[in-house]
Every structure is written in C-alpha cells, then in structure tokens.
Amino acid sequence: MSYVFAVSWLQEGPFALRRWAALFEDLPLFIQSFFYTIGLSIGALIIAFILGVIIGISSAANNRFIRTLMRIYVEFFQNTPLLIQVFFVYYGLPLVGIILDTYTTGILCVGLYHAAYIAEVIRSGIGSVNKGQFEAGQSQGFSYWETMWYIVLPQAINPMLPPITNQVVNLIKNTSTIAVISGADIMFTANSWSSFNLNYVPAFATAAFLYFILCFPLTKLSTYLEKRNKEAYTR
C-alpha cells in the first residue's frame, strides 16, 4: 500500500517529476523574468539612492522648514504600504492624464519607497559624526552641502554601508509587488505559469531560488561590513 502511495505521489503529487520537467521546458521564461527583476531593481536603486542621499542630507539641515518637508516625505512612505502606492500610481494617475507602463511604475514606486529608508540611514550616519566636523568645515568657508560632501559623508560612509546593503536586499524583494499590475518579474512569472498548469511547487521554489541568488550575496556582504565596522571601533 505504501509503495503504491509513493508511486502515485511521485507521479501526481506536488513534487511529481512531470511537473519539474514542465518547468525545465519553460525555464527561459523564468530566466527572462530574472533579468527583468534585475533591471527593475537597478532602476529603482538609482532613484532610491540619489533621492535618499538628498533627503538624508536635507534632514540634517538647520532650516526647520526643509527638515519638516523631508520628515513628511519619510513618514508618508514609511507608513503606507508599497502595494497601495503601486495601485495609486498605476490606476490612479491615468485619471488625471498621467499614464505609466508597468516597468516605469515599478521603478518609480519601489525607488520612491526605499528612498525614505535610505534617507533615514543617511541621516543617522550624519548624526554619528562629531558636530565639531561641521564647525570645522564652516570655519574654512565651506557651504553646508560642501561640508557634507567633503567632510561629513566620507566619515559617515562606513557605518552607513551595512544598513544600506540591507535596504538593497529589501528593495530587490519588494520588486515582487509589481506582480499585482502584471509586471513580468519573477513573482508574476511564477504565479501566471503555475496558474496555467497547476505546477505551483516547482514555480514558486524556482522563484524563491532566483530571489535567493540575488539577495544572499548582498546579505553576506552586509554581515561582513558590519563585522568589519565593529572590529574597527573596538581597536
């Protein structure tokens, strides 16, 4: 009886060989979605990093009005779900005549969302630098932005690297939200392919593996950077 069950399970169960054979036949679809996700992540990261640096530096400015504006941006994006932001941009903006394709929507939404988190990392890194460094820059005639760029940020970059790397990992994983608007990313491909043939286990196992390939090296890099920083401060 157990033998019959085992044979039946291998033929029709979630791990049936025919399901994996079907996956390997359509593997190019998953590889294509893998590179789509990489492109989406790179585009979003560029937006997140540039905007995050600007907002982070501005958040430490002496101008209260600017600090308030930056705080509003950070609080809004950190306290509203990325999924709602994606729906708003993709389905809401066309109502006022602004139509964006799925790929552009993904880059924009994920980038703006993670800019808020990177901005907080930048702000915390700036806060870790002794205030005397600001005064030294100003005494040499540097402007606020010149002081930040040439004096403060070079000193703050080491403690900022581990959390920024973690944000990159989170950004890559959050690109999966684009599946809800039919973006051709890893998650959408796994979901649509498995819905067609009911091979859910191979589809989502492959999706998990592809995300792992992207995120695991960055996670190890973050751990290494954090360990290196701790060793530097304990010497």
Tab-separated table of C-alpha atoms in Angstrom:
chain	number	residue	atom	x	y	z
A	1	MET	CA	0.000	0.000	0.000
A	2	SER	CA	2.774	2.403	0.944
A	3	TYR	CA	4.578	1.545	-2.309
A	4	VAL	CA	1.501	2.377	-4.370
A	5	PHE	CA	1.079	5.639	-2.479
A	6	ALA	CA	4.722	6.576	-3.052
A	7	VAL	CA	4.466	5.859	-6.767
A	8	SER	CA	1.222	7.864	-7.000
A	9	TRP	CA	2.774	10.729	-5.055
A	10	LEU	CA	5.780	10.843	-7.394
A	11	GLN	CA	3.512	10.832	-10.443
A	12	GLU	CA	0.762	13.224	-9.346
A	13	GLY	CA	1.926	14.900	-6.137
A	14	PRO	CA	3.331	18.430	-5.822
A	15	PHE	CA	6.854	17.094	-6.363
A	16	ALA	CA	5.963	14.913	-9.324
A	17	LEU	CA	8.748	14.628	-11.857
A	18	ARG	CA	6.473	15.640	-14.709
A	19	ARG	CA	5.876	18.981	-13.010
A	20	TRP	CA	9.598	19.661	-12.824
A	21	ALA	CA	10.031	18.505	-16.420
A	22	ALA	CA	7.428	21.092	-17.452
A	23	LEU	CA	9.351	23.725	-15.515
A	24	PHE	CA	12.617	22.987	-17.298
A	25	GLU	CA	10.853	23.200	-20.649
A	26	ASP	CA	9.715	26.740	-19.824
A	27	LEU	CA	12.828	27.733	-17.880
A	28	PRO	CA	13.636	30.568	-20.369
A	29	LEU	CA	10.531	32.372	-19.079
A	30	PHE	CA	11.945	32.383	-15.566
A	31	ILE	CA	15.391	33.435	-16.754
A	32	GLN	CA	13.804	36.325	-18.637
A	33	SER	CA	11.889	37.347	-15.508
A	34	PHE	CA	15.137	37.108	-13.533
A	35	PHE	CA	16.809	39.728	-15.725
A	36	TYR	CA	13.624	41.805	-15.727
A	37	THR	CA	13.801	41.881	-11.923
A	38	ILE	CA	17.479	42.836	-12.027
A	39	GLY	CA	16.748	45.747	-14.365
A	40	LEU	CA	13.823	46.827	-12.227
A	41	SER	CA	15.973	46.677	-9.096
A	42	ILE	CA	18.816	48.683	-10.633
A	43	GLY	CA	16.470	51.408	-11.857
A	44	ALA	CA	14.695	51.633	-8.517
A	45	LEU	CA	18.002	51.629	-6.635
A	46	ILE	CA	19.315	54.575	-8.642
A	47	ILE	CA	16.221	56.616	-7.765
A	48	ALA	CA	16.258	55.456	-4.133
A	49	PHE	CA	19.935	56.218	-3.637
A	50	ILE	CA	20.012	59.652	-5.285
A	51	LEU	CA	16.802	60.826	-3.644
A	52	GLY	CA	17.701	59.175	-0.343
A	53	VAL	CA	21.037	60.986	-0.156
A	54	ILE	CA	19.408	64.348	-0.945
A	55	ILE	CA	16.635	63.831	1.616
A	56	GLY	CA	19.015	62.451	4.241
A	57	ILE	CA	21.380	65.404	3.968
A	58	SER	CA	18.478	67.866	3.886
A	59	SER	CA	17.003	66.243	7.008
A	60	ALA	CA	20.093	67.293	8.946
A	61	ALA	CA	19.944	70.914	7.739
A	62	ASN	CA	19.455	73.845	10.103
A	63	ASN	CA	16.428	75.057	8.126
A	64	ARG	CA	13.364	73.885	10.013
A	65	PHE	CA	11.049	74.188	7.007
A	66	ILE	CA	13.250	71.910	4.903
A	67	ARG	CA	13.566	69.411	7.750
A	68	THR	CA	9.783	69.338	8.112
A	69	LEU	CA	9.257	68.689	4.394
A	70	MET	CA	11.788	65.863	4.438
A	71	ARG	CA	10.160	64.398	7.551
A	72	ILE	CA	6.751	64.426	5.865
A	73	TYR	CA	8.172	62.527	2.886
A	74	VAL	CA	9.856	59.911	5.065
A	75	GLU	CA	6.863	59.395	7.343
A	76	PHE	CA	4.443	59.117	4.422
A	77	PHE	CA	6.391	56.455	2.540
A	78	GLN	CA	7.390	54.519	5.638
A	79	ASN	CA	3.850	54.368	6.991
A	80	THR	CA	1.885	53.485	3.852
A	81	PRO	CA	2.132	50.085	2.142
A	82	LEU	CA	4.132	49.905	-1.060
A	83	LEU	CA	1.278	47.930	-2.615
A	84	ILE	CA	-1.134	50.857	-2.183
A	85	GLN	CA	1.430	53.230	-3.682
A	86	VAL	CA	1.756	50.951	-6.727
A	87	PHE	CA	-2.020	50.823	-7.177
A	88	PHE	CA	-2.291	54.605	-6.826
A	89	VAL	CA	0.375	55.323	-9.455
A	90	TYR	CA	-0.731	52.645	-11.932
A	91	TYR	CA	-4.501	53.039	-11.649
A	92	GLY	CA	-4.907	56.489	-10.115
A	93	LEU	CA	-2.616	58.703	-12.186
A	94	PRO	CA	-4.306	57.787	-15.509
A	95	LEU	CA	-7.421	59.525	-14.161
A	96	VAL	CA	-5.517	62.830	-14.386
A	97	GLY	CA	-3.925	62.012	-17.715
A	98	ILE	CA	-0.615	60.526	-16.496
A	99	ILE	CA	-0.156	57.011	-17.857
A	100	LEU	CA	2.924	54.967	-16.942
A	101	ASP	CA	3.779	51.485	-18.146
A	102	THR	CA	4.302	48.654	-15.696
A	103	TYR	CA	8.098	48.772	-15.792
A	104	THR	CA	8.266	52.525	-15.199
A	105	THR	CA	5.674	52.259	-12.427
A	106	GLY	CA	7.736	49.592	-10.705
A	107	ILE	CA	10.973	51.554	-10.867
A	108	LEU	CA	9.293	54.749	-9.676
A	109	CYS	CA	7.262	53.259	-6.822
A	110	VAL	CA	9.956	50.982	-5.422
A	111	GLY	CA	12.547	53.754	-5.803
A	112	LEU	CA	10.470	56.402	-4.026
A	113	TYR	CA	9.526	53.951	-1.289
A	114	HIS	CA	13.065	52.902	-0.458
A	115	ALA	CA	14.394	56.448	-0.772
A	116	ALA	CA	12.659	57.127	2.542
A	117	TYR	CA	14.541	54.288	4.238
A	118	ILE	CA	17.894	55.160	2.703
A	119	ALA	CA	17.323	58.776	3.757
A	120	GLU	CA	16.993	57.612	7.366
A	121	VAL	CA	20.228	55.646	7.065
A	122	ILE	CA	21.991	58.731	5.693
A	123	ARG	CA	20.552	60.945	8.430
A	124	SER	CA	21.655	58.519	11.142
A	125	GLY	CA	25.125	58.271	9.605
A	126	ILE	CA	25.453	62.055	9.577
A	127	GLY	CA	24.312	62.148	13.194
A	128	SER	CA	27.142	59.786	14.152
A	129	VAL	CA	29.771	62.321	13.045
A	130	ASN	CA	31.039	64.735	15.681
A	131	LYS	CA	29.436	68.178	15.384
A	132	GLY	CA	32.893	69.703	15.523
A	133	GLN	CA	33.393	68.485	11.963
A	134	PHE	CA	30.551	70.735	10.792
A	135	GLU	CA	32.081	73.700	12.574
A	136	ALA	CA	35.486	72.923	11.082
A	137	GLY	CA	34.035	72.935	7.573
A	138	GLN	CA	32.179	76.191	8.119
A	139	SER	CA	35.273	77.812	9.578
A	140	GLN	CA	37.063	77.009	6.321
A	141	GLY	CA	34.357	78.778	4.324
A	142	PHE	CA	32.580	75.660	3.085
A	143	SER	CA	28.842	75.794	2.427
A	144	TYR	CA	26.507	73.326	4.116
A	145	TRP	CA	26.496	70.967	1.123
A	146	GLU	CA	30.263	71.258	0.633
A	147	THR	CA	30.795	70.435	4.307
A	148	MET	CA	28.583	67.390	3.934
A	149	TRP	CA	30.180	66.199	0.716
A	150	TYR	CA	33.853	66.723	1.544
A	151	ILE	CA	33.989	66.309	5.321
A	152	VAL	CA	30.962	64.631	6.909
A	153	LEU	CA	29.849	61.942	4.444
A	154	PRO	CA	33.339	60.441	3.963
A	155	GLN	CA	33.447	59.871	7.726
A	156	ALA	CA	29.889	58.547	7.904
A	157	ILE	CA	30.072	56.130	4.990
A	158	ASN	CA	31.484	53.137	6.869
A	159	PRO	CA	28.705	52.877	9.479
A	160	MET	CA	26.128	53.513	6.743
A	161	LEU	CA	27.217	50.711	4.408
A	162	PRO	CA	25.692	47.702	6.276
A	163	PRO	CA	22.170	49.180	6.622
A	164	ILE	CA	22.280	50.488	3.045
A	165	THR	CA	23.172	46.986	1.845
A	166	ASN	CA	20.221	45.632	3.822
A	167	GLN	CA	17.996	48.173	2.101
A	168	VAL	CA	19.213	46.950	-1.281
A	169	VAL	CA	18.168	43.416	-0.302
A	170	ASN	CA	14.743	44.642	0.813
A	171	LEU	CA	14.398	46.633	-2.407
A	172	ILE	CA	15.033	43.556	-4.542
A	173	LYS	CA	12.443	41.539	-2.629
A	174	ASN	CA	9.903	44.366	-2.783
A	175	THR	CA	10.019	44.388	-6.573
A	176	SER	CA	7.717	41.362	-6.256
A	177	THR	CA	4.829	43.766	-5.556
A	178	ILE	CA	4.877	44.683	-9.245
A	179	ALA	CA	3.314	41.287	-9.925
A	180	VAL	CA	-0.076	42.748	-8.929
A	181	ILE	CA	-0.013	45.005	-12.012
A	182	SER	CA	1.248	42.214	-14.283
A	183	GLY	CA	4.897	43.193	-14.336
A	184	ALA	CA	6.982	40.449	-15.934
A	185	ASP	CA	9.094	39.935	-12.806
A	186	ILE	CA	9.946	36.673	-11.071
A	187	MET	CA	6.841	36.585	-8.885
A	188	PHE	CA	4.404	37.339	-11.708
A	189	THR	CA	6.010	34.717	-13.942
A	190	ALA	CA	5.820	32.073	-11.212
A	191	ASN	CA	2.212	32.920	-10.425
A	192	SER	CA	0.962	33.092	-14.015
A	193	TRP	CA	2.877	29.998	-15.161
A	194	SER	CA	1.689	27.866	-12.222
A	195	SER	CA	-1.909	29.107	-12.569
A	196	PHE	CA	-1.916	27.811	-16.139
A	197	ASN	CA	-0.641	24.294	-15.408
A	198	LEU	CA	-1.111	23.978	-11.598
A	199	ASN	CA	2.598	23.254	-11.054
A	200	TYR	CA	2.804	25.527	-8.019
A	201	VAL	CA	5.655	23.912	-6.107
A	202	PRO	CA	8.229	23.973	-8.931
A	203	ALA	CA	7.200	27.510	-9.913
A	204	PHE	CA	7.498	29.113	-6.500
A	205	ALA	CA	10.509	27.023	-5.492
A	206	THR	CA	12.275	28.360	-8.573
A	207	ALA	CA	11.137	31.903	-7.764
A	208	ALA	CA	12.494	31.567	-4.232
A	209	PHE	CA	15.795	30.261	-5.574
A	210	LEU	CA	16.151	33.164	-8.017
A	211	TYR	CA	15.494	35.714	-5.266
A	212	PHE	CA	17.998	33.849	-3.095
A	213	ILE	CA	20.659	34.161	-5.799
A	214	LEU	CA	20.136	37.920	-5.854
A	215	CYS	CA	19.840	38.556	-2.127
A	216	PHE	CA	22.160	36.080	-0.394
A	217	PRO	CA	25.473	37.600	-1.599
A	218	LEU	CA	24.276	41.057	-0.514
A	219	THR	CA	23.235	39.708	2.885
A	220	LYS	CA	26.669	38.192	3.384
A	221	LEU	CA	28.261	41.475	2.287
A	222	SER	CA	26.195	43.355	4.863
A	223	THR	CA	27.265	40.933	7.591
A	224	TYR	CA	30.908	41.317	6.586
A	225	LEU	CA	30.713	45.123	6.571
A	226	GLU	CA	29.021	45.182	9.957
A	227	LYS	CA	31.654	42.861	11.420
A	228	ARG	CA	34.445	44.981	9.955
A	229	ASN	CA	32.969	48.134	11.462
A	230	LYS	CA	32.702	46.529	14.905
A	231	GLU	CA	36.341	45.432	14.728
A	232	ALA	CA	37.390	48.936	13.682
A	233	TYR	CA	35.609	50.539	16.657
A	234	THR	CA	36.940	48.022	19.207
A	235	ARG	CA	40.613	48.544	18.315
